[in-house]
Amino acid sequence: MDVTLRLAQDPDADALLGRSPLAALVGMLLDQQIPMEWAFKGPATIARRLGADDLDAHDIAAQDPEAFAAVLSEKPAVHRYPGSMAKRIQQLCQYLVEHYDGDAEAVWKDVGSGAELLKRLQELPGFGKQKAQIFLALLGKQLGVRPTGWREAAGDYGQPKSFRSVADITGPESLAKVRAHKQEMKAAAKAAKAAGK
């Protein structure tokens, strides 16, 4: 895997995401309750604080939980909830070590179908259906991982130029479109909730 991603809007962080399957998975895991760019900048920040050029699932899985939480908590914090996210990242890495010998790319390498890939992604700790579908769409749209039926398995996120998620972010303009879509969805949900009262 060696592609150019622009999810973090930071050249060094994006370079890591483009060459490291684990960094991409960790960025996706962090992408909740914080701005998307902040989430995808997280893997590079973690690697730098660990004194490494890349993330290693074996290394992270073996870290002392308190020490690893401190890595994420250091200012500026990697996430709004650094302690709980440190735990989730370690759970993800432990799962990868146990099921894929620590090789994140093995989750999608040689997978037979989009449905199988979605199933594998949903089995990852911290990946519900929506997060799995968004990551599947990112794999298909930007990383060239396109097993049969990948668009269908990714649901609405697999639609071309849908600008619904990080899968469609290729620069500042598309980031703005995705952000606008998310704001529209929040406003619609808020209105529906208000109407239901």
Short mmCIF file of N, CA and C in Angstrom, two decimals, residues 22 60 62 77 87 89 97 101 120 136 153 155 158 162-163 166-167 170 175 190 193 197:
data_model
loop_
_atom_site.label_atom_id
_atom_site.label_comp_id
_atom_site.label_asym_id
_atom_site.label_seq_id
_atom_site.Cartn_x
_atom_site.Cartn_y
_atom_site.Cartn_z
N LEU A 22 -2.12 -0.11 8.99
CA LEU A 22 -2.51 0.02 10.40
C LEU A 22 -2.82 1.47 10.74
N ILE A 60 2.24 -2.00 19.83
CA ILE A 60 1.13 -1.31 20.52
C ILE A 60 0.37 -2.29 21.42
N ALA A 62 1.50 -4.76 22.96
CA ALA A 62 2.33 -5.13 24.12
C ALA A 62 2.60 -3.97 25.08
N ALA A 77 -3.63 16.45 23.04
CA ALA A 77 -4.15 15.08 23.09
C ALA A 77 -4.52 14.60 21.69
N LYS A 87 -7.26 2.57 24.85
CA LYS A 87 -7.72 1.20 25.13
C LYS A 87 -8.26 0.55 23.85
N ILE A 89 -7.53 1.34 20.70
CA ILE A 89 -6.43 1.10 19.75
C ILE A 89 -5.67 -0.17 20.15
N VAL A 97 -3.07 -8.88 15.97
CA VAL A 97 -1.98 -9.80 16.29
C VAL A 97 -2.53 -11.23 16.38
N ASP A 101 -1.70 -11.98 12.52
CA ASP A 101 -0.27 -11.89 12.82
C ASP A 101 0.22 -10.44 12.80
N ARG A 120 -15.36 -8.91 7.79
CA ARG A 120 -14.05 -8.84 8.46
C ARG A 120 -13.85 -7.51 9.17
N LEU A 136 -14.57 0.52 4.20
CA LEU A 136 -14.65 -0.27 2.98
C LEU A 136 -14.72 0.66 1.76
N ALA A 153 -21.62 -3.46 -0.68
CA ALA A 153 -21.31 -3.73 0.72
C ALA A 153 -21.07 -2.43 1.49
N GLY A 155 -22.63 0.27 1.00
CA GLY A 155 -23.89 1.01 1.11
C GLY A 155 -23.79 2.38 0.44
N GLY A 158 -20.46 3.87 -0.67
CA GLY A 158 -19.78 3.37 -1.86
C GLY A 158 -20.17 4.08 -3.14
N SER A 162 -20.19 10.71 -3.61
CA SER A 162 -21.33 10.94 -2.72
C SER A 162 -21.00 11.97 -1.63
N PHE A 163 -19.72 12.18 -1.36
CA PHE A 163 -19.26 13.16 -0.37
C PHE A 163 -19.97 13.00 0.98
N VAL A 166 -15.17 10.23 4.89
CA VAL A 166 -13.74 10.37 4.59
C VAL A 166 -13.36 9.64 3.30
N ALA A 167 -14.16 8.66 2.90
CA ALA A 167 -13.87 7.92 1.67
C ALA A 167 -13.81 8.83 0.45
N THR A 170 -10.41 14.08 -0.88
CA THR A 170 -9.17 14.06 -1.66
C THR A 170 -8.44 15.41 -1.58
N LEU A 175 -13.24 17.94 1.31
CA LEU A 175 -13.42 17.97 2.77
C LEU A 175 -14.58 18.90 3.12
N LYS A 190 -31.79 16.54 14.02
CA LYS A 190 -32.25 17.42 15.10
C LYS A 190 -33.71 17.84 14.84
N LYS A 193 -36.02 14.93 15.45
CA LYS A 193 -36.17 14.69 16.87
C LYS A 193 -37.14 15.72 17.49
N LYS A 197 -41.28 15.16 19.25
CA LYS A 197 -41.60 15.43 20.67
C LYS A 197 -43.03 15.83 20.85
#
